[in-house]
Amino acid sequence: MIQSRRECLKRVARILAGALIVPHRALAAPQDTPHRIFADLHLHAGLHAWSRESPIALALPPPLLALTESEFNRTGFDWHRCHDAGVDLICATHYNPFDELVSMPVDPDPNAAAHTHRMIDRLEREVHGRSSRYARITINRAEMKSVLSVRRPDPEYRIAVVHTIEGAHALGGDLRNVESFARRGVAMMSLTHFTYRGVATTGNGLPFFPDLNRTEPTHGLSPFGRELIDEMERTGMIVDVTHSSASSVEDVLAIARRPLIASHTAARTLADRPYSLHDDHIREITRRGGLIGVILFPYMLANYASIDLARERGSLDEVVRTIEHVTAVSGSHRRVAIGSDFLGWITGPKEMKRLSDIGRLRTALLDRFDGSEKIVADILANNAIRFLEENWGSP
Ligand SMILES: [Zn+2]
């Protein structure tokens, strides 16, 4: 392969940089396979910045806006701390609350796809700009693998960033938008979110409106939703069943041919809420090569009577317990991963104020899995990365 002079110089610089930091390398894991730290299947990296720029937010007095953000969101994230912590990959999800909740009664909103493209543009500007020292957008499997092949302490190490979408209301009711999102690197999309928007009924996940949690919908996918599964599979976009009602999950399982993901979910056996997956569904999704991402939101992982109680007591114990449960139900620790949902209006475990505190979950998992670095690295990173490598993009 002919390389440009610039590429050669870069390679030499990399080798020299590596030679200068040999003592650190000696402390690191064996270099035959990269030592993985963490891959997050679901993080709202751009939601707050986007919301702040919305006409509704601009109309709010700044102190009220700050209060709204701090009250609804008790989790922190920033690129440089995650880079310092050695995070491998972040699935940055794009969710436009205004299209889902405020644009009614125009449903679906024909402008929703354009809005979501603008959200993606915004995050790309941020990552390509002031955060370029810490992260890099990857729009297909090959780019993802390339970025992931360079890890700490190499100065070229960057967090691989993968676009995802939360809620198929982002399509604005037009299936042609699936391909346009797939082409610009959206790896997965959840069919629904807080409310039914003509695609799939939702297992309500809004703790702030508990009334919506009372009923279990008796129907799942709409005709549009059925067509959407085909189109996502054709374009290589992974179907995410998080937020789907049990009926929707049944419908998806009946027609899907490719492996599914639940990127940030919980187990109904441990947390009796419509948001959580039944054991039969966990078993079937994982039997078919799918992946279960556990949300880092204790309220959703246990039967707390109130969100205030979960804020006070919710801990990594609930996360570890759910990981154990999914491992037992699926028969393998290789079918479970993490989708933090940080910055998505949640409260994290009391031990984790910021995503970069992920080392605390690692310690808790090491304690549970008899000190096995291999099992813990699989759960925290390898399983998610392998799933994306195998299922993102056209077969
Ligand atoms: Zn969600």
Coordinates of C-alpha atoms and ligand atoms in Angstrom, one line a residue:
M1 CA 0.0 0.0 0.0
I2 CA 1.4 3.4 -1.0
Q3 CA 1.3 5.8 1.9
S4 CA 1.5 9.5 1.8
R5 CA 4.5 11.3 3.2
R6 CA 2.3 12.8 5.8
E7 CA 1.0 9.4 6.9
C8 CA 4.6 8.1 7.2
L9 CA 5.5 11.0 9.4
K10 CA 2.5 10.5 11.5
R11 CA 3.4 6.8 12.0
V12 CA 7.0 7.7 13.0
A13 CA 5.6 10.3 15.4
R14 CA 3.3 7.7 16.9
I15 CA 6.1 5.2 17.3
L16 CA 8.3 7.8 19.0
A17 CA 5.5 8.8 21.3
G18 CA 5.0 5.2 22.2
A19 CA 8.7 4.7 22.9
L20 CA 8.7 7.7 25.3
I21 CA 5.9 6.3 27.4
V22 CA 7.0 2.7 27.6
P23 CA 6.8 2.7 31.4
H24 CA 3.1 3.4 31.2
R25 CA 2.6 0.8 28.5
A26 CA 4.3 -1.7 30.8
L27 CA 1.6 -1.1 33.4
A28 CA -1.2 -1.5 30.9
A29 CA -2.9 -4.7 29.8
P30 CA -1.3 -7.0 27.2
Q31 CA -1.4 -5.4 23.8
D32 CA -2.5 -8.4 21.7
T33 CA -6.1 -7.3 22.3
P34 CA -6.8 -3.7 23.3
H35 CA -7.7 -3.3 26.9
R36 CA -11.3 -1.9 26.9
I37 CA -12.7 0.4 29.6
F38 CA -16.2 1.3 28.7
A39 CA -18.6 1.5 25.7
D40 CA -21.9 3.3 26.4
L41 CA -24.9 2.3 24.2
H42 CA -27.0 5.3 25.0
L43 CA -25.9 8.8 26.1
H44 CA -27.6 12.2 25.4
A45 CA -24.4 14.0 24.5
G46 CA -26.1 16.9 22.7
L47 CA -29.6 17.2 24.3
H48 CA -28.9 20.0 26.6
A49 CA -27.1 22.2 24.2
W50 CA -29.8 21.6 21.6
S51 CA -32.6 22.3 24.2
R52 CA -30.9 25.5 25.3
E53 CA -31.0 26.8 21.7
S54 CA -34.6 26.0 21.2
P55 CA -37.2 28.9 20.9
I56 CA -38.9 27.6 24.0
A57 CA -35.7 27.6 26.1
L58 CA -34.7 31.0 24.7
A59 CA -37.9 32.4 26.0
L60 CA -37.2 31.2 29.6
P61 CA -35.3 33.3 32.0
P62 CA -31.7 31.8 32.3
P63 CA -32.1 30.9 36.1
L64 CA -35.3 29.0 35.3
L65 CA -33.6 27.2 32.4
A66 CA -30.7 26.2 34.7
L67 CA -33.2 25.0 37.4
T68 CA -35.1 22.9 34.8
E69 CA -31.9 21.2 33.7
S70 CA -30.6 20.6 37.2
E71 CA -33.9 19.3 38.5
F72 CA -34.6 16.9 35.7
N73 CA -31.1 15.8 35.1
R74 CA -28.8 14.7 37.9
T75 CA -26.1 13.2 35.8
G76 CA -22.9 14.7 34.3
F77 CA -20.8 14.1 31.2
D78 CA -18.0 15.8 29.5
W79 CA -15.6 14.6 26.8
H80 CA -12.3 15.4 28.4
R81 CA -13.1 13.5 31.7
C82 CA -14.3 10.5 29.8
H83 CA -11.1 10.7 27.6
D84 CA -9.1 10.8 30.8
A85 CA -11.0 7.8 32.1
G86 CA -10.1 5.8 28.9
V87 CA -13.7 5.5 27.6
D88 CA -13.7 3.6 24.3
L89 CA -17.0 4.3 22.6
I90 CA -20.1 6.4 23.1
C91 CA -23.4 6.0 21.2
A92 CA -24.6 9.6 21.2
T93 CA -28.3 9.5 20.9
H94 CA -30.3 12.2 19.2
Y95 CA -33.7 12.9 20.7
N96 CA -35.7 16.1 20.0
P97 CA -38.2 16.5 22.8
F98 CA -40.0 19.3 20.9
D99 CA -40.8 17.0 18.0
E100 CA -42.2 14.4 20.3
L101 CA -43.9 16.4 22.9
V102 CA -44.6 19.9 21.7
S103 CA -45.3 19.7 18.0
M104 CA -48.7 18.2 18.6
P105 CA -51.4 18.2 17.1
V106 CA -49.3 18.0 13.9
D107 CA -48.3 14.3 14.2
P108 CA -46.1 13.2 12.6
D109 CA -44.3 16.5 12.2
P110 CA -42.9 16.6 8.6
N111 CA -40.0 18.7 9.8
A112 CA -38.9 16.3 12.5
A113 CA -36.2 14.6 10.3
A114 CA -34.7 17.9 9.3
H115 CA -34.5 18.9 13.0
T116 CA -32.8 15.7 13.9
H117 CA -30.3 16.1 11.1
R118 CA -29.6 19.6 12.6
M119 CA -29.0 17.9 16.0
I120 CA -26.5 15.6 14.3
D121 CA -24.8 18.5 12.6
R122 CA -24.5 20.3 15.9
L123 CA -22.9 17.4 17.7
E124 CA -20.5 16.8 14.8
R125 CA -19.5 20.5 14.9
E126 CA -18.7 20.1 18.6
V127 CA -16.7 16.9 18.2
H128 CA -14.9 18.1 15.2
G129 CA -14.2 21.4 16.9
R130 CA -13.4 22.0 20.5
S131 CA -13.7 18.3 21.5
S132 CA -11.6 17.0 18.7
R133 CA -8.7 16.2 21.1
Y134 CA -11.0 13.8 22.9
A135 CA -13.4 12.2 20.5
R136 CA -14.0 11.3 16.9
I137 CA -17.3 10.7 15.0
T138 CA -17.4 7.4 13.2
I139 CA -20.1 6.8 10.6
N140 CA -19.6 3.1 9.8
R141 CA -18.1 -0.1 11.2
A142 CA -14.7 0.4 9.4
E143 CA -14.2 3.9 10.9
M144 CA -15.3 2.7 14.3
K145 CA -12.8 -0.2 14.2
S146 CA -10.1 2.1 13.1
V147 CA -10.7 4.7 15.9
L148 CA -11.0 1.8 18.5
S149 CA -7.7 0.3 17.4
V150 CA -5.8 3.2 18.9
R151 CA -6.0 3.3 22.7
R152 CA -4.3 5.0 25.7
P153 CA -1.6 6.0 26.1
D154 CA -1.2 6.7 22.4
P155 CA -1.6 10.4 21.8
E156 CA -3.9 9.7 18.9
Y157 CA -6.4 7.9 21.2
R158 CA -9.9 9.2 20.8
I159 CA -13.4 8.1 22.0
A160 CA -15.3 6.6 19.1
V161 CA -18.6 8.4 18.7
V162 CA -21.6 6.6 17.0
H163 CA -24.8 8.4 16.2
T164 CA -28.1 6.8 17.3
I165 CA -31.7 8.1 17.4
E166 CA -34.2 7.9 20.2
G167 CA -37.8 7.6 19.0
A168 CA -38.9 7.0 15.4
H169 CA -41.0 10.2 15.5
A170 CA -37.7 11.6 14.1
L171 CA -38.7 10.1 10.7
G172 CA -41.7 12.5 10.5
G173 CA -43.8 9.6 9.1
D174 CA -41.6 9.2 6.0
L175 CA -39.7 5.9 5.6
R176 CA -37.3 7.5 3.1
N177 CA -35.6 9.2 6.0
V178 CA -34.3 5.9 7.3
E179 CA -31.8 5.7 4.5
S180 CA -30.8 9.3 4.8
F181 CA -30.0 8.8 8.5
A182 CA -28.3 5.4 7.8
R183 CA -26.1 7.1 5.2
R184 CA -24.8 9.7 7.6
G185 CA -23.9 7.1 10.2
V186 CA -26.9 6.5 12.5
A187 CA -26.3 3.0 13.7
M188 CA -29.5 2.3 15.6
M189 CA -32.9 3.8 16.4
S190 CA -35.5 3.1 19.0
L191 CA -39.0 2.6 17.6
T192 CA -40.7 4.7 20.2
H193 CA -40.1 6.8 23.3
F194 CA -42.3 8.5 25.9
T195 CA -45.6 8.5 23.9
Y196 CA -47.1 6.6 21.0
R197 CA -46.3 8.5 17.8
G198 CA -47.7 6.2 15.1
V199 CA -44.9 3.6 15.1
A200 CA -45.0 1.4 18.2
T201 CA -46.9 1.6 21.5
T202 CA -44.7 2.6 24.5
G203 CA -44.0 1.0 27.8
N204 CA -44.1 4.3 29.5
G205 CA -40.9 5.4 31.1
L206 CA -41.8 8.8 32.5
P207 CA -41.5 8.8 36.2
F208 CA -42.8 12.3 36.3
F209 CA -46.2 11.3 34.9
P210 CA -46.9 8.0 36.7
D211 CA -50.5 7.9 35.5
L212 CA -49.2 6.9 32.1
N213 CA -47.7 3.8 33.7
R214 CA -51.0 2.2 34.6
T215 CA -52.0 0.4 31.5
E216 CA -50.3 -2.1 29.3
P217 CA -51.2 -1.4 25.6
T218 CA -52.9 -4.3 23.9
H219 CA -51.5 -3.5 20.5
G220 CA -47.9 -3.0 19.4
L221 CA -46.6 -2.0 16.0
S222 CA -48.6 0.1 13.6
P223 CA -48.6 -0.7 9.9
F224 CA -45.9 2.0 9.5
G225 CA -43.9 0.4 12.3
R226 CA -44.0 -3.0 10.5
E227 CA -42.7 -1.4 7.3
L228 CA -40.1 0.4 9.4
I229 CA -38.6 -2.8 10.7
D230 CA -38.0 -4.0 7.1
E231 CA -36.5 -0.7 6.0
M232 CA -34.2 -0.5 9.0
E233 CA -33.0 -4.1 8.3
R234 CA -32.5 -3.3 4.6
T235 CA -30.4 -0.2 5.4
G236 CA -28.4 -1.8 8.2
M237 CA -29.8 0.2 11.0
I238 CA -30.2 -1.7 14.3
V239 CA -33.7 -1.9 15.7
D240 CA -33.7 -0.7 19.4
V241 CA -36.8 -1.9 21.4
T242 CA -36.1 0.2 24.4
H243 CA -39.3 2.1 25.5
S244 CA -41.4 -0.4 23.5
S245 CA -44.5 -1.9 25.2
A246 CA -44.5 -5.6 25.7
S247 CA -47.0 -5.9 22.8
S248 CA -44.6 -3.9 20.6
V249 CA -41.7 -6.2 21.6
E250 CA -43.8 -9.2 20.7
D251 CA -44.6 -7.7 17.3
V252 CA -41.0 -6.9 16.5
L253 CA -39.9 -10.4 17.5
A254 CA -42.5 -11.8 15.2
I255 CA -41.1 -10.1 12.1
A256 CA -37.5 -9.1 12.7
R257 CA -34.8 -11.2 11.0
R258 CA -31.7 -9.5 12.3
P259 CA -30.5 -9.2 15.9
L260 CA -32.2 -6.6 18.1
I261 CA -30.9 -4.4 20.8
A262 CA -32.5 -2.9 23.9
S263 CA -29.9 -0.2 24.4
H264 CA -30.9 1.2 27.9
T265 CA -33.4 -1.0 29.6
A266 CA -34.3 -2.9 32.8
A267 CA -35.7 -6.3 33.9
R268 CA -39.4 -6.6 34.7
T269 CA -38.7 -9.4 37.3
L270 CA -36.7 -6.9 39.3
A271 CA -38.5 -3.7 38.4
D272 CA -42.2 -4.1 37.8
R273 CA -42.7 -1.2 35.4
P274 CA -44.0 -1.2 31.8
Y275 CA -40.6 0.2 30.8
S276 CA -38.8 -3.0 31.8
L277 CA -38.4 -6.2 29.6
H278 CA -40.0 -9.5 30.6
D279 CA -37.7 -12.4 31.0
D280 CA -39.2 -14.2 28.0
H281 CA -38.3 -11.2 25.9
I282 CA -34.7 -10.9 27.3
R283 CA -34.3 -14.6 26.6
E284 CA -35.6 -14.4 23.0
I285 CA -33.7 -11.2 22.1
T286 CA -30.4 -12.7 23.4
R287 CA -31.0 -16.2 21.9
R288 CA -31.1 -14.5 18.5
G289 CA -27.8 -12.7 19.0
G290 CA -29.3 -9.6 20.5
L291 CA -27.9 -7.4 23.2
I292 CA -29.4 -6.0 26.5
G293 CA -28.0 -2.6 27.6
V294 CA -28.7 -1.9 31.3
I295 CA -29.7 1.7 32.1
L296 CA -27.8 3.4 35.0
F297 CA -31.0 4.8 36.5
P298 CA -31.9 3.0 39.8
Y299 CA -35.5 4.2 39.7
M300 CA -36.0 2.0 36.6
L301 CA -34.0 -0.9 38.0
A302 CA -36.0 -1.6 41.2
N303 CA -39.4 -1.1 42.7
Y304 CA -38.8 2.3 44.3
A305 CA -42.1 3.9 45.5
S306 CA -41.0 7.3 44.3
I307 CA -38.3 8.9 42.2
D308 CA -37.2 10.9 45.3
L309 CA -36.6 7.6 47.2
A310 CA -34.6 6.3 44.2
R311 CA -32.5 9.5 44.2
E312 CA -31.7 9.1 47.8
R313 CA -31.0 5.4 47.9
G314 CA -30.4 4.2 44.3
S315 CA -27.0 2.7 43.9
L316 CA -24.8 0.6 41.8
D317 CA -26.2 -2.5 43.6
E318 CA -29.3 -2.2 41.4
V319 CA -27.1 -2.0 38.3
V320 CA -25.0 -5.1 39.3
R321 CA -28.1 -7.0 40.3
T322 CA -29.7 -6.4 36.9
I323 CA -26.6 -7.4 35.0
E324 CA -26.5 -10.6 37.0
H325 CA -30.2 -11.2 36.2
V326 CA -29.8 -10.7 32.4
T327 CA -26.7 -12.9 32.6
A328 CA -28.7 -15.7 34.3
V329 CA -31.7 -15.3 31.9
S330 CA -29.7 -15.2 28.7
G331 CA -27.2 -17.8 29.9
S332 CA -24.2 -15.7 29.1
H333 CA -22.5 -12.6 30.4
R334 CA -21.7 -11.8 26.7
R335 CA -25.3 -10.6 26.0
V336 CA -25.3 -7.7 28.5
A337 CA -23.8 -4.2 28.3
I338 CA -24.5 -0.7 29.6
G339 CA -26.6 2.1 28.1
S340 CA -26.2 4.8 30.7
D341 CA -28.9 7.3 29.6
F342 CA -26.8 10.0 31.3
L343 CA -27.8 13.6 30.4
G344 CA -31.3 12.1 29.6
W345 CA -33.2 13.6 32.5
I346 CA -32.3 10.8 34.9
T347 CA -30.7 10.4 38.3
G348 CA -27.7 8.0 38.2
P349 CA -26.6 5.7 41.0
K350 CA -25.5 7.7 44.1
E351 CA -21.8 6.6 43.5
M352 CA -21.8 8.0 40.0
K353 CA -22.3 11.7 39.5
R354 CA -20.6 11.8 36.2
L355 CA -20.1 9.2 33.4
S356 CA -16.4 9.4 34.0
D357 CA -16.9 7.8 37.4
I358 CA -17.5 4.5 35.5
G359 CA -14.5 3.0 37.3
R360 CA -16.8 2.6 40.3
L361 CA -19.1 0.3 38.4
R362 CA -16.0 -1.6 37.3
T363 CA -15.0 -2.1 40.9
A364 CA -18.5 -3.3 41.9
L365 CA -18.5 -5.8 39.0
L366 CA -15.1 -7.1 39.8
D367 CA -16.3 -7.7 43.3
R368 CA -19.3 -9.6 41.9
F369 CA -17.5 -11.6 39.2
D370 CA -14.7 -12.9 41.4
G371 CA -12.1 -10.4 40.1
S372 CA -12.5 -11.6 36.5
E373 CA -11.1 -8.7 34.4
K374 CA -12.2 -10.5 31.2
I375 CA -15.8 -10.8 32.2
V376 CA -16.0 -7.2 33.5
A377 CA -14.4 -5.9 30.3
D378 CA -16.9 -7.9 28.2
I379 CA -19.8 -6.4 30.1
L380 CA -18.5 -2.8 30.2
A381 CA -17.2 -2.6 26.6
N382 CA -16.4 -5.7 24.5
N383 CA -20.0 -7.0 24.2
A384 CA -21.3 -3.6 22.9
I385 CA -18.4 -3.2 20.5
R386 CA -18.7 -6.7 19.2
F387 CA -22.4 -6.3 18.7
L388 CA -21.9 -3.1 16.7
E389 CA -19.1 -4.7 14.6
E390 CA -21.4 -7.6 13.8
N391 CA -24.7 -5.9 13.2
W392 CA -24.2 -2.2 12.2
G393 CA -24.5 -1.7 8.4
S394 CA -25.8 -3.8 5.6
P395 CA -25.3 -7.6 6.0
Ligands
ZN1 ZN -34.7 6.4 26.7

